[in-house]
XYZ file of N, CA and C in Angstrom:
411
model
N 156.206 77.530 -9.597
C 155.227 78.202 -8.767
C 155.856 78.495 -7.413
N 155.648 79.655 -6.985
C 156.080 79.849 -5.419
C 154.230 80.563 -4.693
N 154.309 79.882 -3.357
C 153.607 80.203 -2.741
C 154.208 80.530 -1.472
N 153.243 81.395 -0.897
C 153.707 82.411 0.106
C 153.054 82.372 1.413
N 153.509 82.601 2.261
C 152.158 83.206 3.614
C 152.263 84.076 4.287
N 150.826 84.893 4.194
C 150.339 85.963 4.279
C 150.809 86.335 5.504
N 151.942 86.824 5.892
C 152.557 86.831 7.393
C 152.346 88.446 7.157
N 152.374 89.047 8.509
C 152.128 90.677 8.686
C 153.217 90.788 9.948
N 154.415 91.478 9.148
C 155.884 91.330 9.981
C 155.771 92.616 10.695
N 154.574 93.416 10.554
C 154.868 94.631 11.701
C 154.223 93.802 13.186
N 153.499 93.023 13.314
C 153.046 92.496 14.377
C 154.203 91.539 14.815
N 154.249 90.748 13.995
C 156.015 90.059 14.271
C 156.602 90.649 14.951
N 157.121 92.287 14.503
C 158.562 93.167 15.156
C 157.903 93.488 16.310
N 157.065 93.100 16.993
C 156.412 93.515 18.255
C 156.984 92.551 19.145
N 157.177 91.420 18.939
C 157.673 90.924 19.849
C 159.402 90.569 20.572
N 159.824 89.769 20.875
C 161.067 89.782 21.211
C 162.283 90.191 20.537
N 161.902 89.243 19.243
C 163.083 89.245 17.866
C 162.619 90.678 17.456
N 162.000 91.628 17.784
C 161.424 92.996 16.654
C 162.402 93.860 16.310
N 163.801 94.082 16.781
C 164.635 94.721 15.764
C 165.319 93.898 14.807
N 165.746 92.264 15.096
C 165.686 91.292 14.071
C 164.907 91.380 12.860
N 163.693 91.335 13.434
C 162.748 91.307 12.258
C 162.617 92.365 11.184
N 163.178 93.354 11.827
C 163.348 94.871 10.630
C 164.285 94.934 9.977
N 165.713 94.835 11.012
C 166.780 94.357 10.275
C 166.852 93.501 9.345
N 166.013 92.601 9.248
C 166.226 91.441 7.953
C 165.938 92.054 6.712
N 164.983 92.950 6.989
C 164.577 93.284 5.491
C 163.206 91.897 4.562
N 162.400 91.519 5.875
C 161.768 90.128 5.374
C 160.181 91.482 4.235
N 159.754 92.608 4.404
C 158.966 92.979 3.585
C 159.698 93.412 1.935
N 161.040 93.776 2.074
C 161.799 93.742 0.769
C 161.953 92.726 0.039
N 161.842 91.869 0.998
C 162.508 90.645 0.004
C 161.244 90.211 -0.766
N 159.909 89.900 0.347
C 158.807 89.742 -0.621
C 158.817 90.250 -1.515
N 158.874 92.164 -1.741
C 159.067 92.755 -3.312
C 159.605 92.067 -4.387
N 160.644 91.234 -4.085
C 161.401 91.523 -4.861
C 161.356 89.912 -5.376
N 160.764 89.228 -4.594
C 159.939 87.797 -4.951
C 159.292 88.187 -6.052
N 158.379 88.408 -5.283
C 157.230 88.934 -6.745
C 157.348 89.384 -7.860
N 158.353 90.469 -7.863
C 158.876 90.939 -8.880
C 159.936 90.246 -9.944
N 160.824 89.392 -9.355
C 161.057 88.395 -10.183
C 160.389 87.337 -10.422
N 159.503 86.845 -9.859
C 158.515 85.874 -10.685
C 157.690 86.206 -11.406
N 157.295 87.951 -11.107
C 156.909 88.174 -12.478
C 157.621 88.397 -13.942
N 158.926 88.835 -13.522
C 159.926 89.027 -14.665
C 160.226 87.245 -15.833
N 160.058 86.538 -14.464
C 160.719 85.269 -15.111
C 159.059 84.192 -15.747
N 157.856 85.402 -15.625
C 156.652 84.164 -15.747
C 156.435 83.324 -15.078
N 156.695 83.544 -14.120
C 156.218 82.346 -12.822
C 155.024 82.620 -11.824
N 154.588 81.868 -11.546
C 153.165 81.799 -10.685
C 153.623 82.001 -9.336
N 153.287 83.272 -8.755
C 153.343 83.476 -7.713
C 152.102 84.297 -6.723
N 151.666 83.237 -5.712
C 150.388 83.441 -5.393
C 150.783 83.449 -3.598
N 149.476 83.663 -3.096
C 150.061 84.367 -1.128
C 148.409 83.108 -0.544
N 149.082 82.940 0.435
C 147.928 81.711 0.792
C 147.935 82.513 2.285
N 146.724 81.561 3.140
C 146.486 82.098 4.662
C 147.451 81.135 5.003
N 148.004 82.199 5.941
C 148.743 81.626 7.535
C 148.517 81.115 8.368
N 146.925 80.829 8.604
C 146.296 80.531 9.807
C 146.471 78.933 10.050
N 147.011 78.644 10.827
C 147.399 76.941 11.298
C 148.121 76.388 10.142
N 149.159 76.890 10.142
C 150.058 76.177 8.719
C 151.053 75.330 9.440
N 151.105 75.604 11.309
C 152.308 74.512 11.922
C 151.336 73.251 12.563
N 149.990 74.023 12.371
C 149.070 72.988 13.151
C 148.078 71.727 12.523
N 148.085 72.045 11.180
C 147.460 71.440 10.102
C 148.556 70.405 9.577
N 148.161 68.727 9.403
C 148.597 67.711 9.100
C 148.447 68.373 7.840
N 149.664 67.805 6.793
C 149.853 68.336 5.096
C 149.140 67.090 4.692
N 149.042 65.710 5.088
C 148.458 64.405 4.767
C 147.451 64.669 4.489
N 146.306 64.465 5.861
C 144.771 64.398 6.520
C 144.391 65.529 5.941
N 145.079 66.754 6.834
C 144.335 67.858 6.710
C 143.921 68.502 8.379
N 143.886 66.950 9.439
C 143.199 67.005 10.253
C 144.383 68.051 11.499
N 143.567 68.774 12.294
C 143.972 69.767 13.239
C 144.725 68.907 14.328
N 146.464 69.350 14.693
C 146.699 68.495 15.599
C 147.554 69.924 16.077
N 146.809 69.864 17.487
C 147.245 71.007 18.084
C 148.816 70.536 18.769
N 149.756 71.462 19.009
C 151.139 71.376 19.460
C 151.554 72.708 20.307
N 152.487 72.536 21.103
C 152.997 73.692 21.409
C 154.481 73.721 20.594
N 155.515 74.962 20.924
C 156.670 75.505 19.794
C 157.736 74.106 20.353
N 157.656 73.265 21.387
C 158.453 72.590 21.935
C 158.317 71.211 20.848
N 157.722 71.198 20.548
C 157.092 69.919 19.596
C 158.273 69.988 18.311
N 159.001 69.353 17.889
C 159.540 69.430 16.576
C 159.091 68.409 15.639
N 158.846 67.824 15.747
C 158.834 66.100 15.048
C 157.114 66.289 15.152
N 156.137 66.645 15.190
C 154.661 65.396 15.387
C 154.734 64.671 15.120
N 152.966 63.912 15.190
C 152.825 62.522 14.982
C 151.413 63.121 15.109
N 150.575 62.980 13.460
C 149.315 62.811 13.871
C 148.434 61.918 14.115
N 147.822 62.354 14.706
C 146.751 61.063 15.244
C 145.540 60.759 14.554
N 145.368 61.320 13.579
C 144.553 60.539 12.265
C 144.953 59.527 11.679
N 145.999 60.210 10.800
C 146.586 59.075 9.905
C 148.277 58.649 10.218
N 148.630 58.956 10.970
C 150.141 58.463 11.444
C 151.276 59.322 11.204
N 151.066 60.221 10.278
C 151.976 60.971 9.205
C 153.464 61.871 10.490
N 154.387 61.611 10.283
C 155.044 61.925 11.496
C 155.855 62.719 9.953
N 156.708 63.951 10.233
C 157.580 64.893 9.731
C 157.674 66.056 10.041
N 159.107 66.291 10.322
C 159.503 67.547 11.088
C 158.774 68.784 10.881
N 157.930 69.834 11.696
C 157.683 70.720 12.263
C 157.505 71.526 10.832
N 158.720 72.041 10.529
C 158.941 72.889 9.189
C 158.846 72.463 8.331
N 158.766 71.321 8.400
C 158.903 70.892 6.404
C 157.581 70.728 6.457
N 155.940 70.149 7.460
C 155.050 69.835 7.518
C 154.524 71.381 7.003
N 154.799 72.632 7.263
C 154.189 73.827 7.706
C 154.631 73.920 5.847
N 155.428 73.611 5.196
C 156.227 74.427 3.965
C 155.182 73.291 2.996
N 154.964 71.662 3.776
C 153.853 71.246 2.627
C 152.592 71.407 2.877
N 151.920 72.091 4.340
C 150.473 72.752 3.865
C 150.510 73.975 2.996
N 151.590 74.716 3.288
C 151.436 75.977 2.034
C 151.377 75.334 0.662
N 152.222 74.662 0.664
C 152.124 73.800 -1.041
C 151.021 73.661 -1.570
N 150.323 72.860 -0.107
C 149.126 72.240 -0.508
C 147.433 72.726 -1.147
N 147.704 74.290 -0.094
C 147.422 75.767 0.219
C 147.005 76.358 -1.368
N 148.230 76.100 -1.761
C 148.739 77.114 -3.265
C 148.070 76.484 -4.105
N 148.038 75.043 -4.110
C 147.718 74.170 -5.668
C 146.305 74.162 -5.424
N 145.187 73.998 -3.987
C 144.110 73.774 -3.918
C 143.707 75.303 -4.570
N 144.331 76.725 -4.263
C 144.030 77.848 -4.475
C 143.734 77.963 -6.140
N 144.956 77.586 -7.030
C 144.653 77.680 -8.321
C 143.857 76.389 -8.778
N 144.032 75.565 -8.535
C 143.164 74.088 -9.161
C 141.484 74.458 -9.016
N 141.204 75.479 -7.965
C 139.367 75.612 -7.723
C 139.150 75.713 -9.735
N 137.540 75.229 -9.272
C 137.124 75.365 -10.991
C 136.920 76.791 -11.286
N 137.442 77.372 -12.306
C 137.071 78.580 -12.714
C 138.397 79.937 -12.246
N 139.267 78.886 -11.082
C 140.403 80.120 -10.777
C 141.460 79.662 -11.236
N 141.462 78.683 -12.115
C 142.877 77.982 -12.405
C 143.273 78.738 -13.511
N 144.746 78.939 -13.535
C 145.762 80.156 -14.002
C 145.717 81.321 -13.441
N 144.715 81.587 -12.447
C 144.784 83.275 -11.996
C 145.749 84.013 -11.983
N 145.997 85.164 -12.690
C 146.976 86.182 -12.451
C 146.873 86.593 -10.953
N 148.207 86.588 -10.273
C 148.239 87.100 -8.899
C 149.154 88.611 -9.027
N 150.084 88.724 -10.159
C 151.380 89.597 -10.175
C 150.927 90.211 -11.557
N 151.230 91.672 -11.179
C 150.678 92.344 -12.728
C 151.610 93.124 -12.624
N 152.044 93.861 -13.731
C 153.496 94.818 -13.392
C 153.528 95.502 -13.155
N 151.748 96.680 -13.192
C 151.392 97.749 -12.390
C 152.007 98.630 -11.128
N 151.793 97.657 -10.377
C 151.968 97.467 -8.741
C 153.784 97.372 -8.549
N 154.397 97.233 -9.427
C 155.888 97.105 -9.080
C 156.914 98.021 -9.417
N 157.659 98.487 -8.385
C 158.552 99.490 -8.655
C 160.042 99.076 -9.921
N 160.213 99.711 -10.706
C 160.231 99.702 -11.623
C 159.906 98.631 -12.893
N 158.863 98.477 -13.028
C 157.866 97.937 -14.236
C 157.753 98.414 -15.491
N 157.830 99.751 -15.181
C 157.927 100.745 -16.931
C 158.638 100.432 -17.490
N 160.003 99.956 -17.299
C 161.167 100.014 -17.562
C 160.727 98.239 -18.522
N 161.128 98.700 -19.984
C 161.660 97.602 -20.932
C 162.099 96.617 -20.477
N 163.510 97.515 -20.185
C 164.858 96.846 -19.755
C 165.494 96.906 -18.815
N 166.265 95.565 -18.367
C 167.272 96.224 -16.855
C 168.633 96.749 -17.593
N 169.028 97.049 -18.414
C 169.875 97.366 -19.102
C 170.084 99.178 -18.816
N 170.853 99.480 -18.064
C 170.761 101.204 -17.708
C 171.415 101.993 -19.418
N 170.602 103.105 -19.433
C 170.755 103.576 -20.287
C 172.428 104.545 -20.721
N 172.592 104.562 -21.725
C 173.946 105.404 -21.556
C 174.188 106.639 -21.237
N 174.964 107.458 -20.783
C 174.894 108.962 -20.297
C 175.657 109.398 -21.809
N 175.784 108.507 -22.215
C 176.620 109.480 -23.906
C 178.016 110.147 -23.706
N 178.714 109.321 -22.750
C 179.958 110.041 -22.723
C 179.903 111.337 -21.216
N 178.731 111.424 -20.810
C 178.851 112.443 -19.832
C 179.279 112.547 -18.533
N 179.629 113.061 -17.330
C 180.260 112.774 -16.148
C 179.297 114.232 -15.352
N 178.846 113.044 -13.977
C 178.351 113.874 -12.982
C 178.419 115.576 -13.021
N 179.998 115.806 -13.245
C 180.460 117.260 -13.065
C 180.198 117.964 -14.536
N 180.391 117.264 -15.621
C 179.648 118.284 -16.870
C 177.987 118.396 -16.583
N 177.285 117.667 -16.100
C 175.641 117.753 -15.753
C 175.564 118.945 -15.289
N 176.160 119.747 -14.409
C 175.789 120.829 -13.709
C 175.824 121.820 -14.375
C-alpha cells in the first residue's frame, strides 16, 4: 500500500524554493506513482495534509510546533520521534483508518481510465517491420 498527501505544489512554487519546486518534477512523479501501483496491483490511496507535522502518530493529540522543532515530545502520552518520520506515520495512520472504515475497505482509488497510456496491453513497443524513419515518408 502507498499512501500519499494531498499536497497542491502550485501553491508550494509560490514561495521561496518555487523554481525548485517545478524543476523537480514532484506532479510527474505522482503520475507515475499511481500508475505503477496500478500496473503492479497495489493500493494506492491520497489522504489530507492538514496537520500531518502537528498531529502525534501515537495519541492523535494536537501538539503545536514551529519548523525549528525537529525531535518533539508530546505532552499527552510522551511519544518523542523525529519531525519526519512522525509526519510519514500519521499518513500511515491516515491511509489504514481511510480503507479499514466499515463499508470502504478495499476501495478502488486507481482505475486505468484516467492514465496516460492505459490502452496499451503492453509496454512492449510494437515492431516497425523492418522500416526506417526515411522509407515512412
Amino acid at each position: 500500500m502507498i499512501f500519499r498527501e494531498d499536497l497542491d505544489f502550485r501553491i508550494m512554487a509560490k514561495g521561496m524554493l518555487g523554481k525548485q519546486m517545478l524543476d523537480g518534477g514532484f506532479g510527474q512523479f505522482r503520475s507515475i506513482v499511481k500508475y505503477v501501483c496500478w500496473k503492479l496491483g497495489k493500493f494506492f490511496a491520497v489522504v489530507n495534509s492538514r496537520g500531518t507535522s502537528q498531529e502525534c502518530p501515537e495519541c492523535g493529540a494536537i501538539v503545536k510546533k514551529t519548523l525549528k522543532v525537529r525531535v518533539p515530545h508530546c505532552l499527552e502520552c510522551g511519544f518523542t520521534i523525529d519531525r519526519d518520520v512522525a509526519s510519514g506515520l500519521v499518513i500511515r495512520n491516515r491511509g489504514i483508518a481511510l480503507i479499514s472504515t466499515d463499508g470502504w475497505s478495499g476501495k478502488e482509488t486507481v482505475c486505468a481510465g484516467d492514465l496516460a497510456g492505459a490502452e496499451k496491453s503492453s509496454q512492449v513497443p510494437k515492431s516497425r517491420k523492418g522500416t526506417t524513419r526515411k522509407s515512412l515518408k
